[in-house]
mmCIF file with all atom_site columns, C-alpha atoms in Angstrom:
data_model
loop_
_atom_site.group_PDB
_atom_site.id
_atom_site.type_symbol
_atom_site.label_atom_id
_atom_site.label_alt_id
_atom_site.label_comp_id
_atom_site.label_asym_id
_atom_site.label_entity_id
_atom_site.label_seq_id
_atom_site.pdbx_PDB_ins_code
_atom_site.Cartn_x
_atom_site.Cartn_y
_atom_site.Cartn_z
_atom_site.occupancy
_atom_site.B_iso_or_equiv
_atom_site.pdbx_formal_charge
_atom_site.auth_seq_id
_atom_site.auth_comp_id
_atom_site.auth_asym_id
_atom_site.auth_atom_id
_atom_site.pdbx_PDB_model_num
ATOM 1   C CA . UNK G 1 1   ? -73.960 -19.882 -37.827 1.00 0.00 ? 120 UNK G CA 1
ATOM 2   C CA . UNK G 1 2   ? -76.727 -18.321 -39.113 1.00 0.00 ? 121 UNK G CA 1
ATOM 3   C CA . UNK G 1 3   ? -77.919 -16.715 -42.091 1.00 0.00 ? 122 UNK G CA 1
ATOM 4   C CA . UNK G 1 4   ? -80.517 -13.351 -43.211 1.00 0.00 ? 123 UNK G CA 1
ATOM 5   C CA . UNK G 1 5   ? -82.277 -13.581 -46.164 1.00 0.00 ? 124 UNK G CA 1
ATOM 6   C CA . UNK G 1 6   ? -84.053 -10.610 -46.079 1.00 0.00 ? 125 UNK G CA 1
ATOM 7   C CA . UNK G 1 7   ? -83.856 -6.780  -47.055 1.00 0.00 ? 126 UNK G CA 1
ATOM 8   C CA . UNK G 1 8   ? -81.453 -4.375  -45.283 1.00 0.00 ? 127 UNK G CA 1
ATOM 9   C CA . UNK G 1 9   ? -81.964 -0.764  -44.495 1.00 0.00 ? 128 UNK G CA 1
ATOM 10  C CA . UNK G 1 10  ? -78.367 0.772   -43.603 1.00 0.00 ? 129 UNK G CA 1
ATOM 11  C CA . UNK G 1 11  ? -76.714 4.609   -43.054 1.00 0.00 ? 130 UNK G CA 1
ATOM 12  C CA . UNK G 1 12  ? -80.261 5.550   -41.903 1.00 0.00 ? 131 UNK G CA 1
ATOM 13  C CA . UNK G 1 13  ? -81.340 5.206   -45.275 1.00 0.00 ? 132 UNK G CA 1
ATOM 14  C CA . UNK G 1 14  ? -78.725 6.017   -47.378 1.00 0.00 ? 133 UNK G CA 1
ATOM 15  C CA . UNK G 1 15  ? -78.406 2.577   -48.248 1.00 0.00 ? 134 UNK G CA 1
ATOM 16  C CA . UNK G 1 16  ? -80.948 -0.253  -48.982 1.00 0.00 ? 135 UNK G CA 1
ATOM 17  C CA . UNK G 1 17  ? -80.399 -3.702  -50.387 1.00 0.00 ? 136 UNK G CA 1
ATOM 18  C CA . UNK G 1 18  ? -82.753 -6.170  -51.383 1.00 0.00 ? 137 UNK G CA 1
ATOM 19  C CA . UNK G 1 19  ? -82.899 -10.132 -49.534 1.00 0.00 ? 138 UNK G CA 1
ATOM 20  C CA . UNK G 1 20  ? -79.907 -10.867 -52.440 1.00 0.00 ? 139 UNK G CA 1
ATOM 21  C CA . UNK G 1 21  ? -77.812 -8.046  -50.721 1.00 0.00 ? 140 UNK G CA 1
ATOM 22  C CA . UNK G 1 22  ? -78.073 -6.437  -54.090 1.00 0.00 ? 141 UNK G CA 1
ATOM 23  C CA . UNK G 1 23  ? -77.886 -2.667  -53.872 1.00 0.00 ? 142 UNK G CA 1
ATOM 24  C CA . UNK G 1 24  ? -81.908 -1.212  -54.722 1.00 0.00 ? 143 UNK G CA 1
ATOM 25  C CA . UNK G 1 25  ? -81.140 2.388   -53.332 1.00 0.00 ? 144 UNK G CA 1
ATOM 26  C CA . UNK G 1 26  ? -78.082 4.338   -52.977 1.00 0.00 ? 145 UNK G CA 1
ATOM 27  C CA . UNK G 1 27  ? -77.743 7.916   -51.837 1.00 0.00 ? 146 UNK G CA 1
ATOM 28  C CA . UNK G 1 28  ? -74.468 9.642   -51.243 1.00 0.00 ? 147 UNK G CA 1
ATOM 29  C CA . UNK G 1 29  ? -73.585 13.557  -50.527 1.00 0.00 ? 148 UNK G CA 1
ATOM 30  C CA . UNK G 1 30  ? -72.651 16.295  -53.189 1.00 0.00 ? 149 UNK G CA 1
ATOM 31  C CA . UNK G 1 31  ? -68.861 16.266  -53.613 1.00 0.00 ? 150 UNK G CA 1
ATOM 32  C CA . UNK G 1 32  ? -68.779 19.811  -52.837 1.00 0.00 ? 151 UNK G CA 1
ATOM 33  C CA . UNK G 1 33  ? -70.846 18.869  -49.043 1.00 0.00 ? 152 UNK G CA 1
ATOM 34  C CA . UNK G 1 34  ? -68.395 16.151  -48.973 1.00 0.00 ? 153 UNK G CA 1
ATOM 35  C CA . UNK G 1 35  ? -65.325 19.256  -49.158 1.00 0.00 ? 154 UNK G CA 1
ATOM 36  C CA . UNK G 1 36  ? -67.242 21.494  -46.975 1.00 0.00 ? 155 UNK G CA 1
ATOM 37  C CA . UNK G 1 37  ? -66.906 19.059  -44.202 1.00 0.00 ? 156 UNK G CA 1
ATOM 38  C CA . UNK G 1 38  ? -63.564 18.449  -44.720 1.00 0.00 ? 157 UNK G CA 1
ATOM 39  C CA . UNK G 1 39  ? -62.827 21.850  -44.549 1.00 0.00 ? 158 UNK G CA 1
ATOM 40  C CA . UNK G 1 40  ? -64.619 22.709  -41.774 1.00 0.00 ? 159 UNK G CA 1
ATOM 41  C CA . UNK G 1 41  ? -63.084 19.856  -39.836 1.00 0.00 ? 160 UNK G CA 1
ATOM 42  C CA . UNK G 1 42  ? -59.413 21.066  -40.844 1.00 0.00 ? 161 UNK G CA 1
ATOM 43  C CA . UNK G 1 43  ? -60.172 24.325  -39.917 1.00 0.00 ? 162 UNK G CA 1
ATOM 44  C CA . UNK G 1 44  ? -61.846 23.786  -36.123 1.00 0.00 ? 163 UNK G CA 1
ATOM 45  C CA . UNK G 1 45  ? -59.184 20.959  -35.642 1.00 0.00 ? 164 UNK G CA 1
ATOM 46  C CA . UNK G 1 46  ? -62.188 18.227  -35.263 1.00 0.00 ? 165 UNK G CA 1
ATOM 47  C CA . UNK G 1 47  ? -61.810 14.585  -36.155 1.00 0.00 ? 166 UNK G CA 1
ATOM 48  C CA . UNK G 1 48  ? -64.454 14.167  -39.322 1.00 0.00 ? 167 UNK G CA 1
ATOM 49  C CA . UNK G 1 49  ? -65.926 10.316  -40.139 1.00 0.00 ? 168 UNK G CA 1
ATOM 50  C CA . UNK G 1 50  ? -67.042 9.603   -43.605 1.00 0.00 ? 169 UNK G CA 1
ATOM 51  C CA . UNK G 1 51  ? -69.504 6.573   -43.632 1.00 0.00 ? 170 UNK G CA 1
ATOM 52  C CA . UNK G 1 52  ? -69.027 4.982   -47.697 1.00 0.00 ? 171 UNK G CA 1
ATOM 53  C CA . UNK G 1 53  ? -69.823 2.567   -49.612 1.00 0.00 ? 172 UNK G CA 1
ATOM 54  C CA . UNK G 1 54  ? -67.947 -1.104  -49.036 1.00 0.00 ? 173 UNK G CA 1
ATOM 55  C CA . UNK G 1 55  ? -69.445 -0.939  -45.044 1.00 0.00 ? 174 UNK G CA 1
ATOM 56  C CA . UNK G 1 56  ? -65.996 1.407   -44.833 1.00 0.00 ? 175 UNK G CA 1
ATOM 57  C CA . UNK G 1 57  ? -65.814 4.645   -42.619 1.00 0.00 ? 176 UNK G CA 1
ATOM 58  C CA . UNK G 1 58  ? -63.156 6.800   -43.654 1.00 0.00 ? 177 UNK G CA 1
ATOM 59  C CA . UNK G 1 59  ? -61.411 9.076   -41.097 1.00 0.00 ? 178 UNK G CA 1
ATOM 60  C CA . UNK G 1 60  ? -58.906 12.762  -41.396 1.00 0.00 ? 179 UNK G CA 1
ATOM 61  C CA . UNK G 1 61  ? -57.082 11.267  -38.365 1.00 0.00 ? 180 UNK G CA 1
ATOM 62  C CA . UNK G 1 62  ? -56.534 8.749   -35.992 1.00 0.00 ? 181 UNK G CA 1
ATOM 63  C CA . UNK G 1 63  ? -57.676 10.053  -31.956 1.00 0.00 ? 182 UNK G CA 1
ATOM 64  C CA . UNK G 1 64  ? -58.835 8.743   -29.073 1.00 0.00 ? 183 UNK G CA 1
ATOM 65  C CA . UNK G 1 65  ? -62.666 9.825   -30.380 1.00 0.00 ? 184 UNK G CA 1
ATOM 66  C CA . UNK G 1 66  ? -62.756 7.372   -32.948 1.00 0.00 ? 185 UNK G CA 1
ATOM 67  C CA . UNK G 1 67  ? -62.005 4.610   -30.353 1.00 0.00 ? 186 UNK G CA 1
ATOM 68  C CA . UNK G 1 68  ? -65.570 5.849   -29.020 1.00 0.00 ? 187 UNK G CA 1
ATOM 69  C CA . UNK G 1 69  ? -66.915 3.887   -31.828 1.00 0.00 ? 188 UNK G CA 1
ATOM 70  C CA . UNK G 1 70  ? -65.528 0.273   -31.035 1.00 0.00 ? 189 UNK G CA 1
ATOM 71  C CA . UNK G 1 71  ? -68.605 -0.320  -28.575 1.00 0.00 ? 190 UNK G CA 1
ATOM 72  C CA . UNK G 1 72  ? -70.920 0.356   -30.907 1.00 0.00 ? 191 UNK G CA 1
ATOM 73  C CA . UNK G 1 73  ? -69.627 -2.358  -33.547 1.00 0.00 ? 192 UNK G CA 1
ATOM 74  C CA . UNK G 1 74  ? -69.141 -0.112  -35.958 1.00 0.00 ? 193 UNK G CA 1
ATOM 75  C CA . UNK G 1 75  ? -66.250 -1.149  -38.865 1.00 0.00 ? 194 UNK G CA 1
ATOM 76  C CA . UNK G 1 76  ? -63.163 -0.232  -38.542 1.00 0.00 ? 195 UNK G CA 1
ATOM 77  C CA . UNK G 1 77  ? -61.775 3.597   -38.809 1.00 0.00 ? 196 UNK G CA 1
ATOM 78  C CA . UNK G 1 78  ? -59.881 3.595   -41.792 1.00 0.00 ? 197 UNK G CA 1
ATOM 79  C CA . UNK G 1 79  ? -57.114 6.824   -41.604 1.00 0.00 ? 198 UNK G CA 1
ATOM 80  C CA . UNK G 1 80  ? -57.552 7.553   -45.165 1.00 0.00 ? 199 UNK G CA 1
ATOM 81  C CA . UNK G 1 81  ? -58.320 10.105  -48.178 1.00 0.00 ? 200 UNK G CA 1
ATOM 82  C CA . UNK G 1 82  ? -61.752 11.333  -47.828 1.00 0.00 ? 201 UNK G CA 1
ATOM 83  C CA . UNK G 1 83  ? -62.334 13.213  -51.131 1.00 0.00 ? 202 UNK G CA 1
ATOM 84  C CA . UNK G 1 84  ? -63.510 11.370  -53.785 1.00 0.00 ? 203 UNK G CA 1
ATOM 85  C CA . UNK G 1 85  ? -65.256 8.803   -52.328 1.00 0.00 ? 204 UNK G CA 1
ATOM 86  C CA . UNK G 1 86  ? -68.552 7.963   -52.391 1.00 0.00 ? 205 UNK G CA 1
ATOM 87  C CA . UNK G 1 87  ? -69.849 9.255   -49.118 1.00 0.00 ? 206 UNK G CA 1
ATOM 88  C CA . UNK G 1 88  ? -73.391 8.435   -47.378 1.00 0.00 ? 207 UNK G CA 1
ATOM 89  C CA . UNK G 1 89  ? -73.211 10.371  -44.319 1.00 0.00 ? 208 UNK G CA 1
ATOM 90  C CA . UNK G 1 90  ? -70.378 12.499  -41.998 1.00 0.00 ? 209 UNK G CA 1
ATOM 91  C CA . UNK G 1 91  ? -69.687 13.071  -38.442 1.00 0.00 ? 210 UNK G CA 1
ATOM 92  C CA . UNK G 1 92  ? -67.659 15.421  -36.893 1.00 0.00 ? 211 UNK G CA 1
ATOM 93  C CA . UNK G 1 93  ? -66.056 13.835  -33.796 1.00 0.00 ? 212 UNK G CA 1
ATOM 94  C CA . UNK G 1 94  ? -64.410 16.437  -30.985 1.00 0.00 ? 213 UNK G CA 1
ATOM 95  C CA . UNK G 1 95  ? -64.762 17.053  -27.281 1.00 0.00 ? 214 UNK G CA 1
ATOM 96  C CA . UNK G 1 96  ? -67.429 19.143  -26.020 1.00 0.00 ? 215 UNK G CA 1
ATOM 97  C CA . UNK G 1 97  ? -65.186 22.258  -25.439 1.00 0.00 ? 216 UNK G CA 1
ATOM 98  C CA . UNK G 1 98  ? -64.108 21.883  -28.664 1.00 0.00 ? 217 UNK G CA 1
ATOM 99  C CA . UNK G 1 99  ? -67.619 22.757  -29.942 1.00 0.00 ? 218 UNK G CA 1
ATOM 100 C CA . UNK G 1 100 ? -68.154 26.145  -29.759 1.00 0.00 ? 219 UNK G CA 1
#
């Protein structure tokens, strides 16, 4: 075992703590960018990923996309209410003939 005691930069920026893991910035998206996405995603039938706060990401919907993250070490997809949390960044998941 080993231990960091230093700064951390996380969310590409949305998040920063300082060596104490003590929050120093926080930036999240608009509620109504947060329902736009949503929205958007319900409507085009794409999976949608909502990176928040408590290293969670929040997903509309279980699929075999999110699975694409387990490589990457990412945490866990949560299947859970989006709306109303404090979101730091979204992706839309979906196959590439699903994009047009």
């Amino acid at each position: 075992d080993w231990t960091l005691n230093a700064p951390g930069v996380f969310v590409q920026g949305m998040l920063v703590c300082n060596a104490a893991g003590e929050v120093v910035f926080r930036n999240t998206l608009p509620d109504d960018v947060v329902r736009l996405c949503l929205d958007v995603a319900s409507r085009r039938g794409w999976t949608v990923l909502a990176y928040t706060d408590g290293d969670r990401v929040l997903s509309n919907r279980a699929d075999p996309q999110t699975e694409r993250l387990r490589p990457l070490q990412e945490p866990a997809v949560e299947v859970a209410a989006i709306g109303g949390a404090a979101v730091h960044k979204m992706l839309f998941l979906c196959s590439p003939e699903e994009e047009s």
